[in-house]
Short mmCIF file of C-alpha atoms in Angstrom, two decimals:
data_model
loop_
_atom_site.label_atom_id
_atom_site.label_comp_id
_atom_site.label_asym_id
_atom_site.label_seq_id
_atom_site.Cartn_x
_atom_site.Cartn_y
_atom_site.Cartn_z
CA MET A 462 -60.41 -85.15 71.99
CA LYS A 463 -56.58 -85.58 70.54
CA ASN A 464 -56.69 -81.87 69.73
CA ASN A 465 -58.04 -80.38 72.53
CA TYR A 466 -55.42 -82.22 74.03
CA LEU A 467 -52.80 -80.36 72.59
CA LYS A 468 -54.04 -77.01 72.34
CA LEU A 469 -53.37 -77.12 76.44
CA SER A 470 -49.88 -75.94 77.67
CA LEU A 471 -47.16 -77.83 78.98
CA PRO A 472 -47.53 -76.82 82.36
CA VAL A 473 -51.16 -78.52 82.19
CA ARG A 474 -50.55 -80.88 80.39
CA LEU A 475 -47.47 -82.15 82.70
CA THR A 476 -50.36 -81.89 85.88
CA PHE A 477 -52.62 -83.88 84.10
CA LEU A 478 -50.09 -86.65 83.11
CA LEU A 479 -49.29 -86.56 86.82
CA PHE A 480 -52.84 -86.70 88.21
CA VAL A 481 -53.44 -89.98 85.53
CA VAL A 482 -50.37 -91.59 87.08
CA PHE A 483 -51.15 -90.75 90.89
CA SER A 484 -54.80 -91.51 90.60
CA ILE A 485 -54.17 -94.79 89.22
CA ASP A 486 -51.05 -95.72 91.78
CA ALA A 487 -53.87 -94.79 94.50
CA ILE A 488 -56.23 -97.01 93.02
CA SER A 489 -54.47 -100.06 93.02
CA GLN A 490 -53.27 -99.58 96.80
CA GLU A 491 -56.68 -99.52 97.42
CA THR A 492 -58.00 -102.73 96.53
CA PRO A 493 -58.37 -105.02 99.88
CA GLN A 494 -55.66 -108.23 99.56
CA ASP A 495 -56.98 -111.42 100.89
CA THR A 496 -55.46 -112.05 104.08
CA ILE A 497 -56.25 -115.95 103.87
CA GLN A 498 -53.52 -118.06 101.86
CA ALA A 499 -54.75 -120.54 99.90
CA GLY A 500 -52.68 -123.74 99.51
CA PHE A 501 -49.55 -124.29 102.14
CA ALA A 502 -45.83 -123.95 101.62
CA LEU A 503 -43.99 -127.49 101.42
CA GLY A 504 -40.92 -125.43 102.46
CA GLU A 505 -37.50 -126.28 100.84
CA LEU A 506 -36.47 -129.97 98.66
CA GLN A 507 -32.83 -131.16 98.87
CA LEU A 508 -31.80 -133.93 97.48
CA PRO A 509 -28.78 -135.86 98.20
CA ASP A 510 -25.99 -135.09 96.07
CA PRO A 511 -25.70 -138.78 93.35
CA GLN A 512 -22.83 -140.78 94.19
CA SER A 513 -21.74 -140.55 90.52
CA ILE A 514 -20.73 -136.59 91.17
CA GLU A 515 -17.90 -136.64 92.11
CA SER A 516 -16.18 -133.68 93.63
CA ARG A 517 -12.56 -132.43 94.09
CA TYR A 518 -9.63 -129.97 94.51
CA GLU A 519 -7.43 -129.94 92.20
CA TYR A 520 -3.52 -127.93 92.91
CA ASP A 521 -1.79 -125.91 90.07
CA PRO A 522 1.33 -125.82 90.87
CA ILE A 523 2.20 -123.28 87.82
CA LEU A 524 -0.90 -120.78 88.79
CA ASN A 525 -0.50 -121.48 92.25
CA ARG A 526 -4.24 -121.82 92.74
CA TYR A 527 -6.87 -123.99 93.49
CA PHE A 528 -9.28 -125.67 91.61
CA TYR A 529 -12.84 -127.09 92.58
CA ARG A 530 -14.49 -129.12 90.23
CA GLU A 531 -16.93 -131.39 90.03
CA ARG A 532 -17.67 -134.08 86.75
CA VAL A 533 -19.51 -136.84 86.06
CA GLY A 534 -17.06 -139.53 84.76
CA GLN A 535 -15.00 -137.18 82.61
CA ILE A 536 -17.42 -134.59 81.91
CA ASN A 537 -16.93 -131.13 84.14
CA ILE A 538 -19.98 -130.33 85.34
CA GLY A 539 -20.26 -126.26 85.34
CA LEU A 540 -17.20 -124.09 85.44
CA PRO A 541 -14.49 -124.54 87.82
CA LEU A 542 -13.75 -122.32 91.34
CA VAL A 543 -10.78 -121.08 91.48
CA LEU A 544 -9.57 -120.34 94.72
CA THR A 545 -6.26 -118.83 95.86
CA PRO A 546 -3.65 -120.54 98.86
CA GLN A 547 -5.57 -118.46 101.24
CA GLU A 548 -9.42 -118.98 100.22
CA TYR A 549 -8.45 -123.16 100.11
CA GLU A 550 -7.89 -122.88 103.49
CA ASP A 551 -10.43 -120.77 104.82
CA LEU A 552 -12.64 -122.69 103.05
CA VAL A 553 -11.31 -126.45 104.10
CA LEU A 554 -11.05 -124.61 107.67
CA GLU A 555 -15.20 -124.06 108.18
CA GLU A 556 -15.79 -127.55 106.19
CA GLU A 557 -14.04 -129.70 108.75
CA MET A 558 -15.24 -127.03 111.76
CA ARG A 559 -19.08 -127.54 110.36
CA ASN A 560 -18.27 -131.03 110.01
CA TYR A 561 -16.83 -131.46 113.45
CA PHE A 562 -19.20 -129.46 114.80
CA LYS A 563 -22.49 -132.01 113.24
CA LEU A 564 -20.56 -134.94 114.89
CA LYS A 565 -20.50 -133.18 118.31
CA ASN A 566 -24.57 -132.43 117.42
CA ASP A 567 -25.06 -136.21 116.06
CA ALA A 568 -23.43 -137.49 119.33
CA LEU A 569 -25.29 -135.08 122.01
CA SER A 570 -28.73 -135.78 120.37
CA GLY A 571 -28.14 -139.60 119.50
CA ARG A 572 -29.77 -139.40 116.04
CA LYS A 573 -27.07 -141.60 114.58
CA GLU A 574 -26.24 -145.36 115.70
CA GLY A 575 -22.08 -145.93 116.92
CA THR A 576 -22.17 -142.08 119.29
CA GLU A 577 -21.00 -143.80 122.42
CA ASP A 578 -17.28 -143.39 121.96
CA ILE A 579 -17.85 -139.62 120.37
CA GLN A 580 -20.35 -138.81 123.74
CA ARG A 581 -18.35 -140.52 126.25
CA ASP A 582 -15.45 -137.50 124.68
CA LEU A 583 -18.14 -134.57 124.30
CA LEU A 584 -15.69 -132.73 127.14
CA PRO A 585 -11.93 -133.20 126.86
CA ASP A 586 -9.15 -134.18 129.10
CA PHE A 587 -7.86 -131.60 130.54
CA TYR A 588 -3.51 -131.18 131.47
CA VAL A 589 -1.96 -129.38 134.44
CA ASN A 590 1.74 -129.36 134.31
CA ASN A 591 2.57 -129.35 137.55
CA ASN A 592 4.95 -131.58 140.06
CA LEU A 593 2.78 -130.40 143.15
CA PHE A 594 -0.82 -130.94 141.52
CA GLU A 595 0.93 -134.38 140.49
CA SER A 596 1.76 -135.50 144.09
CA ILE A 597 -1.51 -134.28 145.65
CA PHE A 598 -3.94 -136.08 143.20
CA GLY A 599 -1.48 -138.84 141.42
CA GLY A 600 -1.34 -137.71 138.39
CA SER A 601 -1.66 -134.19 136.11
CA GLU A 602 -5.42 -135.45 133.70
CA ILE A 603 -8.47 -133.64 134.74
CA ASN A 604 -11.19 -135.87 133.21
CA ILE A 605 -14.66 -134.29 134.07
CA VAL A 606 -17.07 -136.92 133.76
CA PRO A 607 -20.58 -135.30 134.36
CA GLN A 608 -23.34 -137.41 136.33
CA GLY A 609 -25.52 -134.65 138.09
CA SER A 610 -25.43 -130.63 139.62
CA VAL A 611 -22.64 -128.46 139.95
CA GLU A 612 -23.81 -125.69 143.25
CA ILE A 613 -20.81 -123.22 143.32
CA ASP A 614 -20.44 -120.50 146.11
CA LEU A 615 -18.94 -117.90 146.40
CA GLY A 616 -17.65 -115.44 148.33
CA LEU A 617 -16.46 -112.25 149.15
CA LEU A 618 -15.78 -109.74 151.88
CA TYR A 619 -14.29 -106.39 151.23
CA THR A 620 -13.43 -103.22 153.46
CA LYS A 621 -11.50 -100.25 153.23
CA GLN A 622 -11.52 -97.70 154.80
CA ASP A 623 -9.89 -93.99 154.22
CA ASN A 624 -9.66 -92.36 157.76
CA PRO A 625 -7.55 -89.10 158.09
#
């Protein structure tokens, strides 16, 4: 059989090889797939960082870079993350915004104890720097305390005539 294959011309051999490759691919595609999944997904498992791992940022004034390092005692774990001052500021800002919104979300849902003060301050106070406003309302502070529903009716009547 091997000798007969070698006697064939090059285009015939290439055609034969392509036929074999595509027929194997077609057979593998026709294999029915099981649509019922056995088992179930457990999701992701996230463990909190142990308290023995110390994470901190260190500034090197010679290189003008921040280094984020994780240590257990005096032993560094992994490689340090090297940041420029701008990258460090962006990272700290993003982290503080995430913590702020997590705190407000926890206060809104009432998941944590001691969030009554935070719930009270969910809407900020507004200040108006105007003497007329102060004389009419007795102060320059607007404190919004939502207690019910709000209804606003707006109307506009506008006519324009372009008579010659």
